[in-house]
CSV table of C-alpha atoms and ligand atoms in Angstrom, one decimal:
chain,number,residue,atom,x,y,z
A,42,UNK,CA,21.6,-74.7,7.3
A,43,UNK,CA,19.0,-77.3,7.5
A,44,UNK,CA,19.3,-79.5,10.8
A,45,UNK,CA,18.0,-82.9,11.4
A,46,UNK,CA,14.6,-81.6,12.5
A,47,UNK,CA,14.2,-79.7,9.2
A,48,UNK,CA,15.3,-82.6,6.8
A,49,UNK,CA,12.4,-84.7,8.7
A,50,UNK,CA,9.7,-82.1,8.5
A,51,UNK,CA,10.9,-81.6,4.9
A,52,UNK,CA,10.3,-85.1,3.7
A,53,UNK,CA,7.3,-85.3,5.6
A,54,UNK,CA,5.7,-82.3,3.7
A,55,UNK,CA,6.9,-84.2,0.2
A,56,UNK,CA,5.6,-87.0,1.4
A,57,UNK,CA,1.9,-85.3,2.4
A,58,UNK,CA,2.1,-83.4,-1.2
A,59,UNK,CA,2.2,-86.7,-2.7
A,60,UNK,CA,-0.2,-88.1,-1.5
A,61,UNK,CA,-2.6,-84.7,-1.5
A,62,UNK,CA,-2.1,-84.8,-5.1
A,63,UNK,CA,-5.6,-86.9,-6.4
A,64,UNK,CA,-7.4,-83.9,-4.5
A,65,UNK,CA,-5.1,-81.4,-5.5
A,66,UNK,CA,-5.6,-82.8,-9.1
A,67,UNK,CA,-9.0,-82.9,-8.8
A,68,UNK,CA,-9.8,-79.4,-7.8
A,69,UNK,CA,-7.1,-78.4,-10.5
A,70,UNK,CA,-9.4,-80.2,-13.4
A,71,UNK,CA,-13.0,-78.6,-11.5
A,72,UNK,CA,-11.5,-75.3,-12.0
A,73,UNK,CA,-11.2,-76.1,-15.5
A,74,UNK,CA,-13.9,-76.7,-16.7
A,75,UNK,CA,-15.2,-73.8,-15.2
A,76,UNK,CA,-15.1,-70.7,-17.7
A,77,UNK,CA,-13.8,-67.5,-16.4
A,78,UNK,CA,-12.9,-65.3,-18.3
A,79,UNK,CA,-12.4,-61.4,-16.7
A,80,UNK,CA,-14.9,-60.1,-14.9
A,81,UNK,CA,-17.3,-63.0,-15.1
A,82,UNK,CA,-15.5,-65.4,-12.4
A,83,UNK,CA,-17.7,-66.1,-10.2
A,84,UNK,CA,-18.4,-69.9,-10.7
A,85,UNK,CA,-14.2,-70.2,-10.2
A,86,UNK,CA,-14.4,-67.8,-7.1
A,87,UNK,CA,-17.6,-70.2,-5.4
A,88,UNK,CA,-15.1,-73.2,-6.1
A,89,UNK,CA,-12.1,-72.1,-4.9
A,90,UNK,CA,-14.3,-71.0,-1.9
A,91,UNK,CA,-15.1,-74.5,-1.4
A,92,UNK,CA,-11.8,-76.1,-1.5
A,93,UNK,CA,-10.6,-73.0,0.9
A,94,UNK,CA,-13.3,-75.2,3.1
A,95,UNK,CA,-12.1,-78.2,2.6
A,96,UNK,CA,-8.4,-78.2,3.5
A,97,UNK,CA,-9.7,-76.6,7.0
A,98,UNK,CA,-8.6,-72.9,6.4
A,99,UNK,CA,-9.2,-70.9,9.7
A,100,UNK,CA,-11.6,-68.6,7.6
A,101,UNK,CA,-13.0,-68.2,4.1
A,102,UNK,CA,-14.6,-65.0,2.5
A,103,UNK,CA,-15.2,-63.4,-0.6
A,104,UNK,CA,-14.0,-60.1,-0.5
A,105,UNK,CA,-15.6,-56.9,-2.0
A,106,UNK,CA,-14.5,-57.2,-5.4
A,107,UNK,CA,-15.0,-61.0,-5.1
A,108,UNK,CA,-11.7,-62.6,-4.5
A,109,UNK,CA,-11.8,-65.8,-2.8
A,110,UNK,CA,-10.0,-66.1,0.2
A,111,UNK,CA,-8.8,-68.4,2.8
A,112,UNK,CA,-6.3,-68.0,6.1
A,113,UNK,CA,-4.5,-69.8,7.8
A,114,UNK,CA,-2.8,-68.7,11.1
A,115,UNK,CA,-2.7,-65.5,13.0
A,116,UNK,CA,1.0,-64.6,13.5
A,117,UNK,CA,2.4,-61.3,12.9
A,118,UNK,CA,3.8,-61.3,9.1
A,119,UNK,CA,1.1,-61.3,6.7
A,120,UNK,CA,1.9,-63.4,3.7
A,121,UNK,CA,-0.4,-63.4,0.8
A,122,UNK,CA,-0.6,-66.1,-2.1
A,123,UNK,CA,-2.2,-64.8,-5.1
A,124,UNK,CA,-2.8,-67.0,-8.2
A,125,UNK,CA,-5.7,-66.0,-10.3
A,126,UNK,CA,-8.7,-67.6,-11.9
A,127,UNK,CA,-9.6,-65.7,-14.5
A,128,UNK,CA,-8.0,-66.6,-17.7
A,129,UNK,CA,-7.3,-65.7,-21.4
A,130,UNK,CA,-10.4,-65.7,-23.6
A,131,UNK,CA,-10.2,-69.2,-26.3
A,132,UNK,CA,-9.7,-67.4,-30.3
A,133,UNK,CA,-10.3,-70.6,-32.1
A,134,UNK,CA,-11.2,-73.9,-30.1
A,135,UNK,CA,-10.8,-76.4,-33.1
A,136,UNK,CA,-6.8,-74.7,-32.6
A,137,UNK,CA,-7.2,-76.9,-29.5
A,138,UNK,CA,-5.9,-80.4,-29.4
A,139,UNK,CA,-8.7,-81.4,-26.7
A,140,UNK,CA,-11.3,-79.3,-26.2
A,141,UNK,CA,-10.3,-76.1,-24.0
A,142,UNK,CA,-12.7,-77.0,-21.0
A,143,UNK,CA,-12.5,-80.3,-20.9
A,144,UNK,CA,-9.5,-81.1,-18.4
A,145,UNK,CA,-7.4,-84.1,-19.7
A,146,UNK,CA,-4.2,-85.8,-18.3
A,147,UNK,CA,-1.7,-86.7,-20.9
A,148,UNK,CA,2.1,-87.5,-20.6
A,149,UNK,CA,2.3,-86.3,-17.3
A,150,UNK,CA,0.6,-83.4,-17.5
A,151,UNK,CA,-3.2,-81.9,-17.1
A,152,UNK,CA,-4.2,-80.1,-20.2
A,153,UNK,CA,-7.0,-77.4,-20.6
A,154,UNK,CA,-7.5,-73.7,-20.3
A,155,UNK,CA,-6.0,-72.2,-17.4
A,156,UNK,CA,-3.9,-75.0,-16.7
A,157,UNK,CA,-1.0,-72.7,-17.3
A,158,UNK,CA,-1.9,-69.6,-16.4
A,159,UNK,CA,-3.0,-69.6,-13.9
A,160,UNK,CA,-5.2,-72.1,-12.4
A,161,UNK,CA,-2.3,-74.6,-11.6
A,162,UNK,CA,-0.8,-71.5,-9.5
A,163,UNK,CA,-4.2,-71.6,-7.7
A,164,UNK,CA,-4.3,-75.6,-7.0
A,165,UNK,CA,-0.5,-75.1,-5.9
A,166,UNK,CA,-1.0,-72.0,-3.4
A,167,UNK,CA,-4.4,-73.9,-1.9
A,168,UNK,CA,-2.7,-77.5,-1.7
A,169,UNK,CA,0.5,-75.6,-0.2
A,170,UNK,CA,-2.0,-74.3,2.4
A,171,UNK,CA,-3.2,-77.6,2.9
A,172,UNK,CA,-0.2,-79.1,4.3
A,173,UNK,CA,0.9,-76.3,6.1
A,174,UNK,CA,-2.8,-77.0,8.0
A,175,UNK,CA,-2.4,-81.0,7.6
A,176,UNK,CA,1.1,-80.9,9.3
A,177,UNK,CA,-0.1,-78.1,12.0
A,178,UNK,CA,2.8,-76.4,10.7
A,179,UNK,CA,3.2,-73.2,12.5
A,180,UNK,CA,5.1,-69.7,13.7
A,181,UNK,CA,5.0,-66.2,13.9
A,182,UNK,CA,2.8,-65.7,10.2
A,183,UNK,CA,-0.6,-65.7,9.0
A,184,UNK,CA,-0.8,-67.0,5.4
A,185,UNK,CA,-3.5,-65.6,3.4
A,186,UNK,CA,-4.5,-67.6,-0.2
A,187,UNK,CA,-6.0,-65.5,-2.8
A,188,UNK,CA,-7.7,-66.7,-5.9
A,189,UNK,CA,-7.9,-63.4,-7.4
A,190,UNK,CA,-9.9,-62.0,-10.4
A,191,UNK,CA,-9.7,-59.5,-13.1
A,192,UNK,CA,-5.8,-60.2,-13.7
A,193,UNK,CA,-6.0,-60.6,-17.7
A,194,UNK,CA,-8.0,-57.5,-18.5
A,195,UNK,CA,-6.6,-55.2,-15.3
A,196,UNK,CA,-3.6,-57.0,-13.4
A,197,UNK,CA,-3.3,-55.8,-9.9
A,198,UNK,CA,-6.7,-54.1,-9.3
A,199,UNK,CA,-8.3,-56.9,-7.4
A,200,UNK,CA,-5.2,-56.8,-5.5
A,201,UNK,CA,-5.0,-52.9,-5.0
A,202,UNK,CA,-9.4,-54.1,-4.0
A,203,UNK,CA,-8.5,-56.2,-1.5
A,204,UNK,CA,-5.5,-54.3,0.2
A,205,UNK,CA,-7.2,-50.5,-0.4
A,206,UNK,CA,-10.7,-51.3,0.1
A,207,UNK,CA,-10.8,-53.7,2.3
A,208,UNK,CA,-7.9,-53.2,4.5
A,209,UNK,CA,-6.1,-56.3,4.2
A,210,UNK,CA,-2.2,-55.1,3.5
A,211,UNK,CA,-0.1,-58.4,3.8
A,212,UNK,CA,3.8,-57.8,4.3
A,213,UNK,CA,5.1,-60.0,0.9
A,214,UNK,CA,3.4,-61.2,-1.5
A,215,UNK,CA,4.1,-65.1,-3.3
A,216,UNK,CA,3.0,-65.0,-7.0
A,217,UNK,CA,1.7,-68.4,-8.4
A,218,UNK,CA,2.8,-67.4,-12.3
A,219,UNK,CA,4.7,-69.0,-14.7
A,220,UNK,CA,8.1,-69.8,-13.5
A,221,UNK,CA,8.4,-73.5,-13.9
A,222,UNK,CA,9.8,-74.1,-10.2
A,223,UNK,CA,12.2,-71.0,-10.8
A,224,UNK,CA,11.7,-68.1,-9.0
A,225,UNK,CA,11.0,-64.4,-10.5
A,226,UNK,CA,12.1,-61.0,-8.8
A,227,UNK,CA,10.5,-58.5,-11.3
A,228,UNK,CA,8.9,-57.7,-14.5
A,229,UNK,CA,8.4,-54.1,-16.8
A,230,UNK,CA,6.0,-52.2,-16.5
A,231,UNK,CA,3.3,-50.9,-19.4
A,232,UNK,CA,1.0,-48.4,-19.7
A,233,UNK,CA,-1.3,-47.3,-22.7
A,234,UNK,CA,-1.0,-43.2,-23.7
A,235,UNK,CA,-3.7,-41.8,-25.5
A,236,UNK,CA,-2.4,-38.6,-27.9
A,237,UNK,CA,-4.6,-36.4,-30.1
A,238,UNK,CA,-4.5,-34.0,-32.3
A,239,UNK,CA,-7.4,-31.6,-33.0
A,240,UNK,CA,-8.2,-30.0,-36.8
A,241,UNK,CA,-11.7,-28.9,-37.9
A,242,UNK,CA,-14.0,-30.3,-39.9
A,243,UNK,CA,-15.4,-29.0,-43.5
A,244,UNK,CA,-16.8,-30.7,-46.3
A,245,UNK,CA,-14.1,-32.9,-48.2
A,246,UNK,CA,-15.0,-31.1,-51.5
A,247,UNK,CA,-13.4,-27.7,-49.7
A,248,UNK,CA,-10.4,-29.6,-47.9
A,249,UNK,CA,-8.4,-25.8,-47.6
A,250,UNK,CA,-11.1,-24.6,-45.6
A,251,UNK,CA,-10.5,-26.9,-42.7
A,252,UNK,CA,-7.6,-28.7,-40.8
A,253,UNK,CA,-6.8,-31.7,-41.2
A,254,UNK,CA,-6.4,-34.0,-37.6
A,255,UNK,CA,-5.3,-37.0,-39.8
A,256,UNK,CA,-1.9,-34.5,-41.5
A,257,UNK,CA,-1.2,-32.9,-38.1
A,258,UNK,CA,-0.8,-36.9,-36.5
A,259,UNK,CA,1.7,-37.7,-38.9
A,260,UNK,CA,4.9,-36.0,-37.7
A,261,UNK,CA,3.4,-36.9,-33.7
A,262,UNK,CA,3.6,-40.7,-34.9
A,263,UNK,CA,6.8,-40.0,-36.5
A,264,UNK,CA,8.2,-38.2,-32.9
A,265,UNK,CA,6.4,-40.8,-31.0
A,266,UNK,CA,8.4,-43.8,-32.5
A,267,UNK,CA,12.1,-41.7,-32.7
A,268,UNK,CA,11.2,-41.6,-29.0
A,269,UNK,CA,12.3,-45.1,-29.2
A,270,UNK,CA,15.9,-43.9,-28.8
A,271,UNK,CA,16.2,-42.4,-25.9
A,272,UNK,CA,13.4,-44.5,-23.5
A,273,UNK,CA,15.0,-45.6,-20.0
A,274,UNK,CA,17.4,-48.9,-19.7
A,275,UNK,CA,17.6,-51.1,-17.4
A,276,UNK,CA,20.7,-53.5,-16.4
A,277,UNK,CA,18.2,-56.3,-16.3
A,278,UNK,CA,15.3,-55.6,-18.4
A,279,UNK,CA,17.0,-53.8,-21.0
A,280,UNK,CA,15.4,-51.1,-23.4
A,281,UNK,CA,11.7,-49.8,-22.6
A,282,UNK,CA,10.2,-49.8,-26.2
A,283,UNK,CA,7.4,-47.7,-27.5
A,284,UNK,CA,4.4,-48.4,-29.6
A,285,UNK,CA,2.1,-46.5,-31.9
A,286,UNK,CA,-0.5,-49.7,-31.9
A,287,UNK,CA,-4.2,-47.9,-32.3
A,288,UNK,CA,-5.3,-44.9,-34.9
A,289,UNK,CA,-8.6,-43.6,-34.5
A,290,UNK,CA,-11.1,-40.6,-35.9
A,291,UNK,CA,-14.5,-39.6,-37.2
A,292,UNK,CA,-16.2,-42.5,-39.2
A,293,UNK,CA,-17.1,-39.8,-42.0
A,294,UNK,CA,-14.8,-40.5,-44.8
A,295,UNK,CA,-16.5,-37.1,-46.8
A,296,UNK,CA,-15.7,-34.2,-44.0
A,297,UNK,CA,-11.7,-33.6,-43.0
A,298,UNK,CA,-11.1,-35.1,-39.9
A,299,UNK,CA,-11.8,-33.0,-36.6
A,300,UNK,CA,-9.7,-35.2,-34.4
A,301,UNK,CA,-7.4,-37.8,-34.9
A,302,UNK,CA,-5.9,-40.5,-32.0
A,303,UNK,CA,-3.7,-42.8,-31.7
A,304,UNK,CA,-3.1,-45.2,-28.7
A,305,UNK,CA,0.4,-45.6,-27.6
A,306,UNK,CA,1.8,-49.1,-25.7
A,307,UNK,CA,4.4,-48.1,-23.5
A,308,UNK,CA,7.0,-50.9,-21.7
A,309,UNK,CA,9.2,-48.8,-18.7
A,310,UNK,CA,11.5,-49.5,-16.6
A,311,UNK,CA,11.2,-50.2,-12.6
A,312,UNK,CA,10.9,-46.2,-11.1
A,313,UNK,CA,9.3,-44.7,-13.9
A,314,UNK,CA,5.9,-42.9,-13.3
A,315,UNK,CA,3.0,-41.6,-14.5
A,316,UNK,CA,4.5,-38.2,-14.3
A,317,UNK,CA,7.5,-39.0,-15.3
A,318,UNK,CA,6.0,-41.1,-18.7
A,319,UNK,CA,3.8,-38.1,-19.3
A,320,UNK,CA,6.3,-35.2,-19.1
A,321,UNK,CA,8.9,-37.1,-21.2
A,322,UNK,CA,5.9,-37.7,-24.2
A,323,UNK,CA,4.0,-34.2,-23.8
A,324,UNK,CA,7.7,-32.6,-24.3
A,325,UNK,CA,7.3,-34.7,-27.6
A,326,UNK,CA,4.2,-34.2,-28.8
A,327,UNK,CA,2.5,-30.8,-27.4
A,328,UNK,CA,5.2,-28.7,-29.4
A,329,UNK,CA,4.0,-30.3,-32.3
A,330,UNK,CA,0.2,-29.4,-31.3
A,331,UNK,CA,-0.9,-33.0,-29.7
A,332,UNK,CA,-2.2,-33.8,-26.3
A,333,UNK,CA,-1.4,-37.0,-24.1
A,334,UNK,CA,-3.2,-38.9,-21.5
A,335,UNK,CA,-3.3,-42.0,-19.8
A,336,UNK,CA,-7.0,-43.6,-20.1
A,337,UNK,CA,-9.0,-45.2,-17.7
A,338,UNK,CA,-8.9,-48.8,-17.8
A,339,UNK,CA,-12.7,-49.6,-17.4
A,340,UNK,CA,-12.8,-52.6,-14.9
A,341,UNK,CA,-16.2,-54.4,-13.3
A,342,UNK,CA,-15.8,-57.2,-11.2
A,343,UNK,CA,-18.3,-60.4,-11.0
A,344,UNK,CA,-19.9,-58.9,-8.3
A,345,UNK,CA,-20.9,-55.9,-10.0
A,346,UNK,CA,-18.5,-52.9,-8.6
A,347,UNK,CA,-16.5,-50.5,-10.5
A,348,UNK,CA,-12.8,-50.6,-9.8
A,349,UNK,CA,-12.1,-48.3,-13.4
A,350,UNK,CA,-8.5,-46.7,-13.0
A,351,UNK,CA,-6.2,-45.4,-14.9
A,352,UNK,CA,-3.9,-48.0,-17.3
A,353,UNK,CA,-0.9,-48.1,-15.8
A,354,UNK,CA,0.9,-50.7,-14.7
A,355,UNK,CA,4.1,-49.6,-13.1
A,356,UNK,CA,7.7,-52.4,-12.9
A,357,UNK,CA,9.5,-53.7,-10.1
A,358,UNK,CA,12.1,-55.3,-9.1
A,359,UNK,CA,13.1,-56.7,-5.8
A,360,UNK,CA,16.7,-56.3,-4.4
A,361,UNK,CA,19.0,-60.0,-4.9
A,362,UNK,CA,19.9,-59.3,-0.9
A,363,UNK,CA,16.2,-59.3,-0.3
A,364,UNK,CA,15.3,-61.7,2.5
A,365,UNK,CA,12.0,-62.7,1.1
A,366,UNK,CA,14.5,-63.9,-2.3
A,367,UNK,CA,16.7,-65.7,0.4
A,368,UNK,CA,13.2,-67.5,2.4
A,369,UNK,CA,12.3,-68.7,-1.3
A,370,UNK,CA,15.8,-70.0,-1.8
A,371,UNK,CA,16.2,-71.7,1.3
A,372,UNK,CA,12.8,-73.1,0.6
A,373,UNK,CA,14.1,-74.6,-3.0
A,374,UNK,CA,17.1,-75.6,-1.4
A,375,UNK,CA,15.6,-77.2,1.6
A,376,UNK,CA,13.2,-79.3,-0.7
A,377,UNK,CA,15.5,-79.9,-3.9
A,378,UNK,CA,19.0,-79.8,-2.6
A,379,UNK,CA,19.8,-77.0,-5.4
A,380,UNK,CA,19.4,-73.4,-5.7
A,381,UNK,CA,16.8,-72.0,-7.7
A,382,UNK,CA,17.4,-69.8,-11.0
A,383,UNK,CA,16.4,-66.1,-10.8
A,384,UNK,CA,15.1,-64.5,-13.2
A,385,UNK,CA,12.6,-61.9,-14.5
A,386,UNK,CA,9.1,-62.1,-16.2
A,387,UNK,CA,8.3,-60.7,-19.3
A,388,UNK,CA,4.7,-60.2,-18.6
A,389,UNK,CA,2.7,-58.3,-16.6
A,390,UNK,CA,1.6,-59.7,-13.3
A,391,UNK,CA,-0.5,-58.1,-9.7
A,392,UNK,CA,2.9,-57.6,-8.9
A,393,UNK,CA,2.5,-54.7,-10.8
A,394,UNK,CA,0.0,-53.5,-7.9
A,395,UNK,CA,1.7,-55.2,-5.0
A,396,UNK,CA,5.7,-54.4,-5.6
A,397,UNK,CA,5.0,-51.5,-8.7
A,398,UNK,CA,2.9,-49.5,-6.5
A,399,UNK,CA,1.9,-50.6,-3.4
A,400,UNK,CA,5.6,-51.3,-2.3
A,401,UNK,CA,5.2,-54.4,-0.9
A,402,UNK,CA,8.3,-56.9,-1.2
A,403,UNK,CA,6.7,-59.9,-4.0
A,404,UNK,CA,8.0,-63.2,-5.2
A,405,UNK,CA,7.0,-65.1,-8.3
A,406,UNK,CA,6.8,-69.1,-8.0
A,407,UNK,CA,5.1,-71.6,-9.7
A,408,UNK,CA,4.8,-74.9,-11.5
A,409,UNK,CA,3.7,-73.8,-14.9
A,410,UNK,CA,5.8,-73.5,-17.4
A,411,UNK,CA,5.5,-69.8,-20.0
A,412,UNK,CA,5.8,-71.5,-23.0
A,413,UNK,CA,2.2,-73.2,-22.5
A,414,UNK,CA,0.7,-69.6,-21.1
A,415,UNK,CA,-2.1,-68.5,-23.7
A,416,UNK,CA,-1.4,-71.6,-25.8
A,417,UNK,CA,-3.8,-73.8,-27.7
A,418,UNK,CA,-1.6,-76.7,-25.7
A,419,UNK,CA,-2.3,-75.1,-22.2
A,420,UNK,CA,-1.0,-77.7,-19.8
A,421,UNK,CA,0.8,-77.9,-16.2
A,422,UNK,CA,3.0,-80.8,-15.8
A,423,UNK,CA,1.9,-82.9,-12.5
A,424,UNK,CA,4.7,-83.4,-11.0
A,425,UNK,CA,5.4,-80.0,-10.8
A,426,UNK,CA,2.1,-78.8,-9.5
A,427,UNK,CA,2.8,-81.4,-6.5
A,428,UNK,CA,6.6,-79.7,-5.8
A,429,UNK,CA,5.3,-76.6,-5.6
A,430,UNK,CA,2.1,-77.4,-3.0
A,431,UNK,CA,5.5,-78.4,-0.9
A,432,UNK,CA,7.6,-75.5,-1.7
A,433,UNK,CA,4.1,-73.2,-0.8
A,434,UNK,CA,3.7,-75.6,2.4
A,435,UNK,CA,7.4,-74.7,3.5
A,436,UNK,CA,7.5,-71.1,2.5
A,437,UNK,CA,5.7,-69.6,5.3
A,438,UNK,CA,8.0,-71.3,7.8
A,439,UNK,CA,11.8,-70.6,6.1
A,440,UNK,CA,10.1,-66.9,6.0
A,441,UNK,CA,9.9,-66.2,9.5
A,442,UNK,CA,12.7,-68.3,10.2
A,443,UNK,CA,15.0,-66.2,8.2
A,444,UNK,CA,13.8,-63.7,10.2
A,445,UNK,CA,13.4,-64.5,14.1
A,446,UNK,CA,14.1,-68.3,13.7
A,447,UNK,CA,11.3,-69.8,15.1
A,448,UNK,CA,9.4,-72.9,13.5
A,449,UNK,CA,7.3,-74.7,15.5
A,450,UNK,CA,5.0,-77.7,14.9
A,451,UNK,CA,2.0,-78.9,16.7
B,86,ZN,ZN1,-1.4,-65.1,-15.4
């Protein structure tokens, strides 16, 4: 129910996201032309710093593997924003219809790399803040805005950085993604599998002195896609799928191969684990003479440090009765009068890290829309990117109202 009180601090905080919106814009269009792609975003981290600055955040840091942070508040639940800077690396810029790092506002919307994914998440979560600070809008929460790093090459580790390393372990987590004012509740997980067979080498002239690595892959590719079959479903995200998507070996095209490998692209379901994705393929593939193992994704961050781990990226899904589903419903409602589709993404998010394996209850919402994510017409529509800076302003409060209800201003 949302009393009299409520339906005046809610227009109030429309009202302040309007008129936020030149600066919000702004900071949306610096970020822009700012490249940063993975691992090399510091230039995006030192602006977001400055904005964090700006809007009056209690406190601002970079933490140890370089995320920029701000807070705001000192309750007792922890709530963490996390939108990322870093972005998808530009194949073919004359693709582009203006170029990709030059920010431009057309038919509503503000076009250039990032704009979708996910530097309009970013401008929404700090603008959100900024209301929230504007409005002295406050209760029994600390709200904690991440611009994050690394996500496109290694989503989740600056995350699983910040919480493991540096000891910062909010209680939910709000992803600034793709969702086109929706809200998301999940996604698969993936994982890359690395399975070899070994042979020996001889000269080519004298194959039937050797073994062949190459021969002995062929049935292991063969069991590796009938796999296909029997991979785990899911109600929601239906089949996992299974794909042989690398082959590798000696560069010596005159000796029989020694070794032969082939990198596998796993999608699995919410539960599954490491263990459990490696017993189910070595059961596959060691009767037929192959190893398997899950690499190490090698990861630096912009400040230098090694966060290498392995590459897996487990699912998650949080529960329809969860609360923190409910606060971002009553949040959509309170603002927009209507409730908000659920649904699922199909990509890979730090959710992965934060839900997948850290446990902790996570939310996706943001203005951008998917079909414009790693697109040569990159965009985030304006109007959206001020709706969600009030949805992000309002959050915190329908969270801990849900809970104890509380909200206080002043
Ligand atoms: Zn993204």
């Amino acid at each position: 129910m949302v009393s009299t009180l409520h339906s005046e601090l809610i227009a109030t905080v429309s009202q302040l996201a309007e008129a936020l919106a030149p600066q919000q814009q702004r900071f949306l269009a610096d970020l822009i032309r700012i490249r940063s792609y993975t691992g090399d975003e510091g230039a995006a981290v030192q602006r977001t710093l400055q904005e964090l600055r700006a809007i009056g955040c209690d406190e601002v840091w970079m933490d140890s593997a370089g995320n920029a942070l701000g807070r705001i508040g000192n309750g007792r639940r922890v709530i963490l924003y996390d939108a990322h800077l870093d972005t998808n690396e530009v194949a073919d810029a004359s693709e582009w219809p203006h170029p990709p790092l030059e920010p431009v506002i057309e038919h509503g919307a503000m076009w250039g790399l990032g704009a979708s994914d996910c530097k309009g998440g970013v401008a929404a979560i700090v603008y959100g803040a900024a209301i929230l600070k504007q409005l002295a809008l406050s209760g029994d929460f600390t709200l904690l805005v991440m611009g994050a790093t690394l996500e496109e090459d290694a989503e989740g580790f600056a995350l699983r950085a910040l919480v493991e390393r540096d000891g910062v372990r909010p209680d939910t987590v709000l992803l600034a993604e793709a969702t086109d004012l929706t809200l998301r509740r999940g996604q698969r997980g993936r994982c890359e599998i690395r399975v070899r067979t070994t042979g020996k080498a001889v000269h080519a002239s004298t194959p039937h002195l050797g073994e062949n690595a190459i021969l002995k892959m062929l049935p292991v590719v063969a069991a590796l896609e009938a796999m296909n079959a029997d991979l785990p479903t899911h109600p929601i995200f239906g089949k996992g799928t299974q794909v042989v998507s690398l082959i590798e070996g000696p560069h010596t095209p005159n000796s029989v191969p020694s070794w032969c490998e082939v990198t596998v692209d796993r999608r699995m379901m919410p539960g599954e684990t490491m263990a459990s994705v490696l017993a189910g393929v070595r059961a596959v593939v060691e009767p037929l003479g192959a190893t398997a193992t899950i690499p190490d994704q090698p990861v630096r961050t912009h400040t230098g440090l090694r966060l290498d781990g392995p590459s897996f990226y487990p699912g998650w899904l949080l529960e329809e009765t969860h609360p923190l589903l409910a606060a971002g419903q009553a949040t959509g409602q309170a603002l927009w009068g209507t409730p908000l589709p659920v649904d699922v993404w199909r990509f890979s998010t730090d959710g992965t890290y934060s839900a997948g394996a850290a446990g902790i209850p996570t939310l996706g919402f943001g203005p951008q829309e998917e079909r414009y994510v790693h697109a040569a017409d990159d965009q985030v529509d304006l109007a959206k990117l001020t709706k969600a800076a009030a949805f992000y302003a309002l959050f915190p409060l329908m969270f801990v109202n849900g809970e104890e209800g509380t909200i206080e201003r002043g």
